[in-house]
DNA sequence: CTGCAGTCTATTGTATACAAACGGTCAAGG
DNA sequence: CCTTGACCGTTTGTATACAATAGACTGCAG
């Protein structure tokens, strides 16, 4: 996208994630435009995009609000992600070539280095993790699947989870990726799918554990 | 949505489906605005929506074109639909109450009447079918799932398939719905999921059979 | 003849002004 | 005091004008 639209999108997104705009608060186009330093037009584009990602919801009168995420919503998102990314992993395993496989190995090695650093390099882990999953999604060669997953993997609640991971959880994630690589090397789609689904489900429980009882740390959550 | 945006959306969509705008042709915002009798603003909204549904694709320079659908693309869409609607059916089976179940039965009875009419009432079948699947999706109680499926079930290639169905295929579809109702009555999620997946896969093959060898009937298709 | 560079045009991005619609409030009547 | 209606303010929808950009074309030089 272009500069102003990106600025509006990133700005609004950050305001929501940081809790500056709490769940349920109204998002007036004009107010947002002023805060982002752009006009209403790019703000409208950004709101539509965020609405597609379910970060923003609109009432019947077309007014926009910050969406509230219950624990059930989060579980829902993870469940769908497990299903779709599992499917992506299966397709990837059936289609991957040796060059891509090697690239994935390199990527996971980088993740390994980030995990072993002292203190663990969470930003590096997140970037490597994002890249790893992105390559798999691309290898799955399904534009539709990519489009569907796009609105799920960018979810704040998902990637923020890693900030609550201990070193042990990070290490486990890294080793699950290794197992995934083994499945890819054997071109075993069913295996890859099972590992990926398990990988995502574990991530959900890491999230649930980290947030169970904690409150007001993570902004948009209603229950 | 509001009047102008709806007009632009419906108009562009119809132009694409009718083949008036063939696959690959460029969609200039200004030209579309003039043809729909609205300004560029609602056209832009409509294009973004159609892009989300993958009916329109944009190149790197942000220009919009009518998306080309290969048979592989269609199969891809059906495969994802089978997975997601299967999931929806399972959730619905685990959550459905007697009132909703009865509503679904009534809906499928209406489908049955449309199928038995002479000649078969394809429009009635489509409407009943849409309603049937919509109720299941709603009963699944997953906003995210509904949002993901939204971009798949509205696909032209999907619903147009029924126009090529013979009476026998329509009847089979109706009886698969009956079996689904049985699974719902038993609250058997796994069974419901399996039937639904099978139901969608069969629909894909009906499509593939009807279009194998035929050409230029169905507008946007590249292969 | 080919390659590069500059310009030129077509198209989209952005801003802003105006129109329409929804919600809330205040007042009047029962 | 409650209910109902109309009015006004706030917010979004739509149109249009202007800015920026990508791609094509042309002309010049090697």
Coordinates of C-alpha atoms (C1' of nucleotides) in Angstrom, one line a residue:
Chain A
X1 CA 0.0 0.0 0.0
X2 CA 0.9 3.6 -0.2
X3 CA 2.4 5.8 2.4
X4 CA -0.6 7.4 4.0
X5 CA -2.7 4.3 4.0
X6 CA 0.2 2.4 5.6
X7 CA 0.6 5.1 8.2
X8 CA -3.0 5.0 9.1
X9 CA -3.1 1.2 9.2
X10 CA 0.0 0.9 11.3
X11 CA -1.0 3.8 13.6
X12 CA -4.5 2.5 14.4
X13 CA -3.2 -1.0 14.8
X14 CA -0.6 0.1 17.3
X15 CA -3.1 2.2 19.2
X16 CA -5.3 -0.9 19.5
X17 CA -2.4 -3.2 20.5
X18 CA -0.8 -0.9 23.0
X19 CA -4.2 -0.5 24.7
X20 CA -4.2 3.2 24.0
X21 CA -7.5 2.5 22.4
X22 CA -9.2 0.0 24.8
X23 CA -11.6 -2.7 23.6
X24 CA -15.0 -1.3 22.9
X25 CA -14.0 2.3 22.3
X26 CA -15.4 4.0 19.3
X27 CA -13.1 4.7 16.3
X28 CA -14.2 7.9 14.7
X29 CA -12.7 8.4 11.3
X30 CA -12.0 12.0 11.7
X31 CA -10.3 11.6 15.1
X32 CA -8.1 8.8 13.8
X33 CA -7.3 10.9 10.7
X34 CA -6.0 13.7 12.9
X35 CA -4.0 11.4 15.2
X36 CA -2.4 9.7 12.2
X37 CA -1.7 12.9 10.3
X38 CA -3.6 11.8 7.2
X39 CA -7.1 12.5 5.8
X40 CA -10.2 10.3 6.3
X41 CA -9.7 8.5 3.0
X42 CA -6.7 6.3 4.0
X43 CA -8.3 5.9 7.5
X44 CA -11.3 4.4 5.9
X45 CA -9.2 2.0 3.9
X46 CA -7.3 1.0 7.0
X47 CA -10.5 0.5 9.0
X48 CA -11.9 -1.8 6.3
X49 CA -8.7 -3.8 6.4
X50 CA -8.7 -4.0 10.2
X51 CA -12.3 -5.0 10.1
X52 CA -11.4 -7.9 7.8
X53 CA -8.8 -9.0 10.3
X54 CA -11.6 -8.7 13.0
X55 CA -9.6 -6.3 15.0
X56 CA -12.3 -3.8 14.5
X57 CA -16.0 -4.4 14.4
X58 CA -18.8 -2.2 13.1
X59 CA -22.3 -1.9 14.5
X60 CA -25.4 -1.8 12.5
X61 CA -25.1 1.9 12.0
X62 CA -21.7 1.5 10.4
X63 CA -19.8 2.9 13.4
X64 CA -16.4 1.3 14.1
X65 CA -15.3 0.0 17.5
X66 CA -12.2 -1.8 18.8
X67 CA -13.2 -5.5 18.9
X68 CA -13.3 -7.3 22.2
X69 CA -11.5 -10.7 22.4
X70 CA -12.8 -13.2 24.8
X71 CA -10.7 -16.3 25.6
X72 CA -13.2 -18.3 23.4
X73 CA -12.4 -16.0 20.5
X74 CA -8.7 -16.6 20.9
X75 CA -9.2 -20.3 21.1
X76 CA -11.4 -20.1 18.0
X77 CA -8.6 -18.2 16.1
X78 CA -6.0 -20.8 17.1
X79 CA -8.3 -23.7 16.2
X80 CA -8.8 -22.3 12.7
X81 CA -5.1 -21.6 12.4
X82 CA -4.2 -25.1 13.4
X83 CA -6.6 -26.5 10.8
X84 CA -5.5 -24.2 8.0
X85 CA -1.8 -24.2 8.7
X86 CA -1.9 -27.9 9.1
X87 CA -3.4 -28.1 5.6
X88 CA -0.7 -25.7 4.4
X89 CA 2.0 -27.9 5.9
X90 CA 0.6 -31.0 4.2
X91 CA 0.5 -29.3 0.8
X92 CA 4.0 -27.9 1.4
X93 CA 5.4 -31.3 2.2
X94 CA 3.9 -32.7 -1.1
X95 CA 5.4 -29.8 -3.1
X96 CA 8.7 -28.7 -1.5
X97 CA 11.9 -28.8 -3.4
X98 CA 15.4 -29.3 -2.0
X99 CA 16.3 -25.6 -2.3
X100 CA 13.3 -24.4 -0.3
X101 CA 13.9 -27.2 2.2
X102 CA 17.5 -25.9 2.7
X103 CA 16.2 -22.4 3.1
X104 CA 13.8 -23.5 5.8
X105 CA 16.7 -25.3 7.6
X106 CA 18.7 -22.2 7.5
X107 CA 15.8 -20.2 8.9
X108 CA 15.3 -22.6 11.7
X109 CA 19.0 -22.5 12.5
X110 CA 18.7 -18.8 12.9
X111 CA 15.7 -19.3 15.2
X112 CA 17.9 -21.8 17.2
X113 CA 20.6 -19.1 17.6
X114 CA 18.0 -16.6 18.8
X115 CA 16.7 -19.1 21.4
X116 CA 20.1 -20.0 22.7
X117 CA 21.2 -16.4 23.1
X118 CA 21.4 -15.0 26.6
X119 CA 19.0 -13.5 27.2
X120 CA 16.9 -15.1 24.5
X121 CA 16.4 -12.9 21.5
X122 CA 12.6 -12.8 21.3
X123 CA 12.5 -10.3 18.4
X124 CA 14.8 -12.5 16.4
X125 CA 12.8 -15.6 17.3
X126 CA 9.6 -13.8 16.2
X127 CA 11.1 -12.7 12.9
X128 CA 12.5 -16.1 12.2
X129 CA 9.2 -17.8 13.1
X130 CA 7.3 -15.5 10.9
X131 CA 9.6 -16.2 8.0
X132 CA 9.5 -20.0 8.6
X133 CA 5.7 -20.1 8.5
X134 CA 5.6 -17.7 5.5
X135 CA 7.9 -19.9 3.5
X136 CA 5.7 -23.0 4.2
X137 CA 2.6 -21.0 3.3
X138 CA 4.2 -20.0 0.0
X139 CA 5.3 -23.5 -0.7
X140 CA 1.7 -24.7 -0.2
X141 CA 0.9 -22.8 -3.4
X142 CA -2.7 -21.9 -2.7
X143 CA -3.5 -18.3 -3.1
X144 CA -6.8 -18.8 -1.4
X145 CA -5.3 -20.5 1.6
X146 CA -2.7 -17.7 1.9
X147 CA -5.5 -15.1 1.8
X148 CA -7.5 -16.9 4.5
X149 CA -4.5 -17.4 6.8
X150 CA -3.4 -13.8 6.3
X151 CA -6.1 -12.5 8.5
X152 CA -5.3 -15.0 11.2
X153 CA -1.5 -15.1 11.5
X154 CA -1.3 -11.3 11.9
X155 CA -3.4 -11.4 15.0
X156 CA -1.8 -9.6 17.9
X157 CA -2.9 -12.1 20.4
X158 CA -1.0 -14.7 18.5
X159 CA 2.4 -13.2 18.0
X160 CA 2.4 -11.5 21.4
X161 CA 2.2 -14.9 23.0
X162 CA 5.9 -15.4 22.4
X163 CA 6.7 -12.5 24.7
X164 CA 5.4 -14.7 27.6
X165 CA 7.3 -17.8 26.5
X166 CA 10.1 -19.0 28.7
X167 CA 13.3 -20.2 27.2
X168 CA 12.0 -23.8 27.5
X169 CA 8.9 -23.0 25.4
X170 CA 11.0 -21.2 22.8
X171 CA 13.3 -24.2 22.6
X172 CA 10.4 -26.6 22.2
X173 CA 9.0 -24.5 19.4
X174 CA 12.4 -24.6 17.7
X175 CA 12.5 -28.4 18.0
X176 CA 9.0 -28.8 16.6
X177 CA 10.2 -26.9 13.6
X178 CA 13.0 -29.4 13.3
X179 CA 10.5 -32.3 13.4
X180 CA 8.5 -30.5 10.7
X181 CA 11.7 -30.3 8.6
X182 CA 12.1 -34.1 9.0
X183 CA 8.5 -34.6 7.7
X184 CA 9.2 -32.3 4.8
X185 CA 12.4 -34.2 4.0
X186 CA 10.4 -37.4 3.8
X187 CA 7.6 -35.6 1.8
X188 CA 5.2 -37.0 4.4
X189 CA 2.2 -34.7 4.1
X190 CA 0.1 -36.4 6.8
X191 CA 3.0 -36.2 9.3
X192 CA 3.7 -32.6 8.5
X193 CA 0.0 -31.7 9.0
X194 CA -0.1 -33.5 12.4
X195 CA 3.0 -31.7 13.6
X196 CA 1.9 -28.3 12.5
X197 CA -1.6 -28.8 14.1
X198 CA 0.1 -29.9 17.3
X199 CA 2.5 -26.9 17.1
X200 CA -0.3 -24.4 16.9
X201 CA -2.4 -26.1 19.6
X202 CA 0.6 -26.0 22.0
X203 CA 1.0 -22.3 21.2
X204 CA -2.6 -21.8 22.3
X205 CA -2.1 -23.4 25.6
X206 CA 1.1 -21.4 26.1
X207 CA -1.1 -18.4 25.6
X208 CA -3.8 -19.6 27.9
X209 CA -1.4 -20.5 30.6
X210 CA 0.4 -17.2 30.4
X211 CA -2.8 -15.2 30.5
X212 CA -4.8 -17.2 32.9
X213 CA -5.3 -15.0 35.9
X214 CA -3.3 -12.1 34.5
X215 CA -5.3 -9.1 33.6
X216 CA -4.9 -5.7 31.9
X217 CA -1.6 -6.6 30.4
X218 CA -2.8 -7.4 27.0
X219 CA -5.2 -4.7 26.2
X220 CA -8.1 -5.9 24.0
X221 CA -9.6 -8.8 25.9
X222 CA -13.1 -8.8 27.4
X223 CA -13.1 -11.9 29.6
Chain B
X1 CA -23.5 -1.2 2.9
X2 CA -25.0 1.9 1.5
X3 CA -26.7 2.5 -1.8
X4 CA -23.9 3.6 -4.1
X5 CA -21.4 1.1 -2.7
X6 CA -23.9 -1.7 -3.2
X7 CA -24.6 -0.6 -6.7
X8 CA -20.9 -0.6 -7.6
X9 CA -20.3 -3.9 -6.0
X10 CA -23.3 -5.6 -7.6
X11 CA -22.6 -4.0 -10.9
X12 CA -19.0 -4.9 -11.2
X13 CA -19.7 -8.4 -9.9
X14 CA -22.4 -8.9 -12.5
X15 CA -20.1 -7.6 -15.3
X16 CA -17.5 -10.1 -14.2
X17 CA -19.9 -13.1 -13.9
X18 CA -21.7 -12.4 -17.1
X19 CA -18.4 -12.4 -19.0
X20 CA -19.0 -8.8 -20.0
X21 CA -15.6 -8.1 -18.4
X22 CA -13.5 -11.1 -19.4
X23 CA -10.8 -12.6 -17.3
X24 CA -7.6 -10.5 -17.4
X25 CA -9.2 -7.3 -18.5
X26 CA -8.2 -4.2 -16.6
X27 CA -10.7 -2.5 -14.2
X28 CA -10.1 1.2 -14.3
X29 CA -11.8 2.9 -11.4
X30 CA -13.0 5.8 -13.5
X31 CA -14.5 3.6 -16.2
X32 CA -16.3 1.5 -13.7
X33 CA -17.6 4.5 -11.9
X34 CA -19.1 5.8 -15.1
X35 CA -20.7 2.5 -16.0
X36 CA -22.2 2.1 -12.5
X37 CA -23.4 5.7 -12.3
X38 CA -21.5 6.4 -9.1
X39 CA -18.2 8.1 -8.3
X40 CA -14.8 6.5 -7.8
X41 CA -15.1 6.3 -4.0
X42 CA -17.7 3.5 -3.8
X43 CA -16.0 1.8 -6.7
X44 CA -12.8 1.7 -4.8
X45 CA -14.7 0.1 -1.8
X46 CA -16.3 -2.4 -4.1
X47 CA -13.0 -3.3 -5.7
X48 CA -11.3 -3.9 -2.3
X49 CA -14.2 -6.2 -1.4
X50 CA -14.0 -8.1 -4.6
X51 CA -10.3 -8.3 -4.2
X52 CA -10.9 -9.9 -0.8
X53 CA -13.1 -12.5 -2.5
X54 CA -10.3 -13.1 -5.1
X55 CA -12.6 -12.2 -7.9
X56 CA -10.3 -9.3 -8.7
X57 CA -6.5 -9.2 -8.4
X58 CA -4.1 -6.3 -8.3
X59 CA -0.7 -6.2 -9.9
X60 CA 2.3 -4.7 -8.2
X61 CA 1.4 -1.2 -9.5
X62 CA -2.0 -1.4 -7.8
X63 CA -3.9 -1.8 -11.0
X64 CA -7.0 -4.1 -10.8
X65 CA -7.8 -6.9 -13.2
X66 CA -10.5 -9.6 -13.4
X67 CA -9.0 -12.6 -11.9
X68 CA -8.5 -15.7 -14.0
X69 CA -9.6 -19.0 -12.5
X70 CA -7.8 -22.2 -13.5
X71 CA -9.4 -25.6 -12.8
X72 CA -6.7 -25.9 -10.1
X73 CA -8.0 -22.7 -8.5
X74 CA -11.5 -24.0 -8.5
X75 CA -10.4 -27.2 -6.9
X76 CA -8.4 -25.3 -4.4
X77 CA -11.5 -23.3 -3.4
X78 CA -13.7 -26.4 -3.1
X79 CA -11.0 -28.1 -1.0
X80 CA -10.8 -25.2 1.5
X81 CA -14.6 -25.0 1.5
X82 CA -14.8 -28.7 2.3
X83 CA -12.4 -28.3 5.2
X84 CA -14.0 -25.2 6.7
X85 CA -17.6 -26.2 6.1
X86 CA -16.9 -29.7 7.5
X87 CA -15.5 -27.9 10.6
X88 CA -18.6 -25.8 10.8
X89 CA -20.8 -28.8 10.5
X90 CA -19.0 -30.5 13.4
X91 CA -19.3 -27.4 15.6
X92 CA -23.0 -27.0 14.6
X93 CA -23.7 -30.7 15.5
X94 CA -22.2 -30.1 18.9
X95 CA -24.2 -26.9 19.5
X96 CA -27.5 -27.2 17.7
X97 CA -30.8 -27.0 19.6
X98 CA -34.1 -28.6 18.7
X99 CA -35.7 -25.4 17.3
X100 CA -32.8 -24.8 14.9
X101 CA -32.9 -28.5 13.9
X102 CA -36.5 -28.2 13.1
X103 CA -35.9 -25.1 11.0
X104 CA -33.2 -26.9 9.0
X105 CA -35.6 -29.8 8.4
X106 CA -38.2 -27.3 7.1
X107 CA -35.6 -25.7 4.9
X108 CA -34.5 -29.0 3.4
X109 CA -38.2 -30.0 2.8
X110 CA -38.5 -26.8 0.8
X111 CA -35.4 -27.9 -1.2
X112 CA -37.0 -31.3 -1.7
X113 CA -40.1 -29.6 -3.2
X114 CA -37.9 -27.5 -5.5
X115 CA -36.1 -30.6 -6.7
X116 CA -39.3 -32.6 -7.3
X117 CA -41.0 -29.8 -9.3
X118 CA -41.2 -30.3 -13.0
X119 CA -39.1 -28.8 -14.3
X120 CA -36.8 -28.6 -11.3
X121 CA -36.9 -25.2 -9.6
X122 CA -33.2 -24.4 -9.7
X123 CA -33.6 -20.9 -8.3
X124 CA -35.6 -22.3 -5.4
X125 CA -33.0 -25.0 -4.8
X126 CA -30.2 -22.5 -4.7
X127 CA -32.0 -20.2 -2.3
X128 CA -32.9 -23.2 0.0
X129 CA -29.3 -24.5 -0.3
X130 CA -27.9 -21.1 0.6
X131 CA -30.2 -20.8 3.6
X132 CA -29.4 -24.4 4.8
X133 CA -25.7 -23.8 4.8
X134 CA -26.1 -20.3 6.3
X135 CA -28.0 -21.7 9.3
X136 CA -25.3 -24.3 9.9
X137 CA -22.6 -21.7 9.7
X138 CA -24.5 -19.5 12.2
X139 CA -25.1 -22.5 14.5
X140 CA -21.3 -23.2 14.5
X141 CA -21.0 -19.9 16.4
X142 CA -17.6 -18.9 15.2
X143 CA -17.4 -15.3 13.9
X144 CA -14.0 -16.0 12.5
X145 CA -15.1 -19.1 10.6
X146 CA -18.0 -17.3 9.2
X147 CA -15.8 -14.5 8.0
X148 CA -13.4 -16.9 6.3
X149 CA -16.1 -18.9 4.7
X150 CA -17.8 -15.7 3.5
X151 CA -15.2 -15.2 0.8
X152 CA -15.5 -18.8 -0.4
X153 CA -19.3 -19.5 -0.5
X154 CA -20.1 -16.5 -2.6
X155 CA -17.8 -17.7 -5.4
X156 CA -19.6 -17.6 -8.7
X157 CA -18.0 -20.9 -9.8
X158 CA -19.5 -22.5 -6.8
X159 CA -23.1 -21.6 -7.0
X160 CA -23.3 -21.6 -10.8
X161 CA -22.5 -25.2 -10.7
X162 CA -26.0 -26.0 -9.7
X163 CA -27.2 -24.8 -13.1
X164 CA -25.5 -27.7 -14.7
X165 CA -26.9 -30.2 -12.2
X166 CA -29.3 -32.8 -13.6
X167 CA -32.3 -33.7 -11.5
X168 CA -30.4 -36.7 -10.1
X169 CA -27.6 -34.5 -8.8
X170 CA -30.1 -32.2 -7.2
X171 CA -31.9 -35.1 -5.6
X172 CA -28.6 -36.5 -4.2
X173 CA -27.7 -33.1 -2.8
X174 CA -31.1 -33.0 -1.0
X175 CA -30.6 -36.5 0.4
X176 CA -27.1 -35.6 1.6
X177 CA -28.7 -32.8 3.5
X178 CA -31.1 -35.3 5.1
X179 CA -28.2 -37.4 6.2
X180 CA -26.6 -34.3 7.7
X181 CA -29.8 -33.7 9.6
X182 CA -29.6 -37.3 11.0
X183 CA -26.0 -36.5 12.2
X184 CA -27.3 -33.3 13.8
X185 CA -30.1 -35.1 15.5
X186 CA -27.6 -37.5 17.1
X187 CA -25.3 -34.6 17.9
X188 CA -22.5 -36.6 16.2
X189 CA -19.9 -33.9 15.2
X190 CA -17.5 -36.3 13.5
X191 CA -20.3 -37.8 11.3
X192 CA -21.6 -34.3 10.4
X193 CA -18.1 -33.2 9.4
X194 CA -17.6 -36.2 7.2
X195 CA -20.9 -35.9 5.4
X196 CA -20.3 -32.2 4.8
X197 CA -16.8 -32.7 3.5
X198 CA -18.1 -35.4 1.2
X199 CA -21.0 -33.1 0.1
X200 CA -18.6 -30.4 -1.0
X201 CA -16.2 -32.7 -2.7
X202 CA -19.1 -34.2 -4.7
X203 CA -20.1 -30.7 -5.7
X204 CA -16.6 -30.1 -7.0
X205 CA -16.7 -33.2 -9.2
X206 CA -20.1 -32.2 -10.5
X207 CA -18.6 -28.9 -11.5
X208 CA -15.5 -30.6 -13.0
X209 CA -17.7 -33.0 -15.0
X210 CA -20.0 -30.4 -16.2
X211 CA -17.2 -28.1 -17.4
X212 CA -14.7 -30.7 -18.6
X213 CA -14.5 -30.0 -22.3
X214 CA -17.0 -27.2 -22.3
X215 CA -15.6 -23.8 -22.9
X216 CA -16.5 -20.1 -23.0
X217 CA -19.8 -20.8 -21.2
X218 CA -18.6 -19.7 -17.8
X219 CA -16.7 -16.5 -18.4
X220 CA -13.7 -16.2 -16.1
X221 CA -11.7 -19.3 -16.4
X222 CA -8.2 -19.6 -17.9
X223 CA -7.7 -23.3 -18.4
Chain C
dC1 C1' 20.0 -1.0 -35.1
dT2 C1' 19.9 -0.9 -30.2
dG3 C1' 19.9 1.0 -25.7
dC4 C1' 19.0 4.6 -22.7
dA5 C1' 17.0 8.6 -21.0
dG6 C1' 13.6 11.9 -20.6
dT7 C1' 8.9 13.1 -20.9
dC8 C1' 4.2 12.3 -21.2
dT9 C1' -0.1 10.0 -20.3
dA10 C1' -3.0 7.0 -17.9
dT11 C1' -4.4 5.5 -13.4
dT12 C1' -4.4 5.3 -8.7
dG13 C1' -3.6 7.7 -4.0
dT14 C1' -5.0 11.6 -1.0
dA15 C1' -7.5 15.5 0.6
dT16 C1' -11.6 18.0 1.3
dA17 C1' -16.3 19.6 0.7
dC18 C1' -20.9 18.4 0.9
dA19 C1' -25.0 15.1 1.7
dA20 C1' -27.4 11.8 4.3
dA21 C1' -28.4 9.0 8.2
dC22 C1' -28.4 7.6 12.9
dG23 C1' -28.6 8.7 17.9
dG24 C1' -29.4 11.4 21.6
dT25 C1' -31.7 15.1 23.8
dC26 C1' -35.2 18.1 25.0
dA27 C1' -39.8 19.5 25.1
dA28 C1' -44.6 18.9 25.0
dG29 C1' -48.7 16.3 25.8
dG30 C1' -51.1 12.5 28.0
Chain D
dC1 C1' -44.1 11.0 35.6
dC2 C1' -43.8 8.6 31.4
dT3 C1' -44.1 8.5 26.6
dT4 C1' -43.5 10.2 22.1
dG5 C1' -42.1 13.2 18.7
dA6 C1' -39.1 16.4 16.4
dC7 C1' -34.8 18.6 16.2
dC8 C1' -29.9 19.0 16.3
dG9 C1' -25.2 17.3 16.5
dT10 C1' -22.1 13.8 15.4
dT11 C1' -20.5 10.4 12.1
dT12 C1' -20.2 8.1 8.0
dG13 C1' -21.2 8.0 2.7
dT14 C1' -20.3 10.2 -1.7
dA15 C1' -18.4 13.2 -5.0
dT16 C1' -14.7 15.7 -7.0
dA17 C1' -10.3 18.1 -7.4
dC18 C1' -5.5 17.7 -7.0
dA19 C1' -1.0 15.0 -6.3
dA20 C1' 2.0 11.3 -7.1
dT21 C1' 3.6 7.3 -9.6
dA22 C1' 4.2 3.7 -12.9
dG23 C1' 4.6 2.4 -17.7
dA24 C1' 4.9 3.6 -22.4
dC25 C1' 6.5 6.1 -26.1
dT26 C1' 9.7 8.8 -28.5
dG27 C1' 13.9 10.8 -29.7
dC28 C1' 18.7 10.9 -29.4
dA29 C1' 23.3 9.0 -29.1
dG30 C1' 26.4 5.3 -29.6

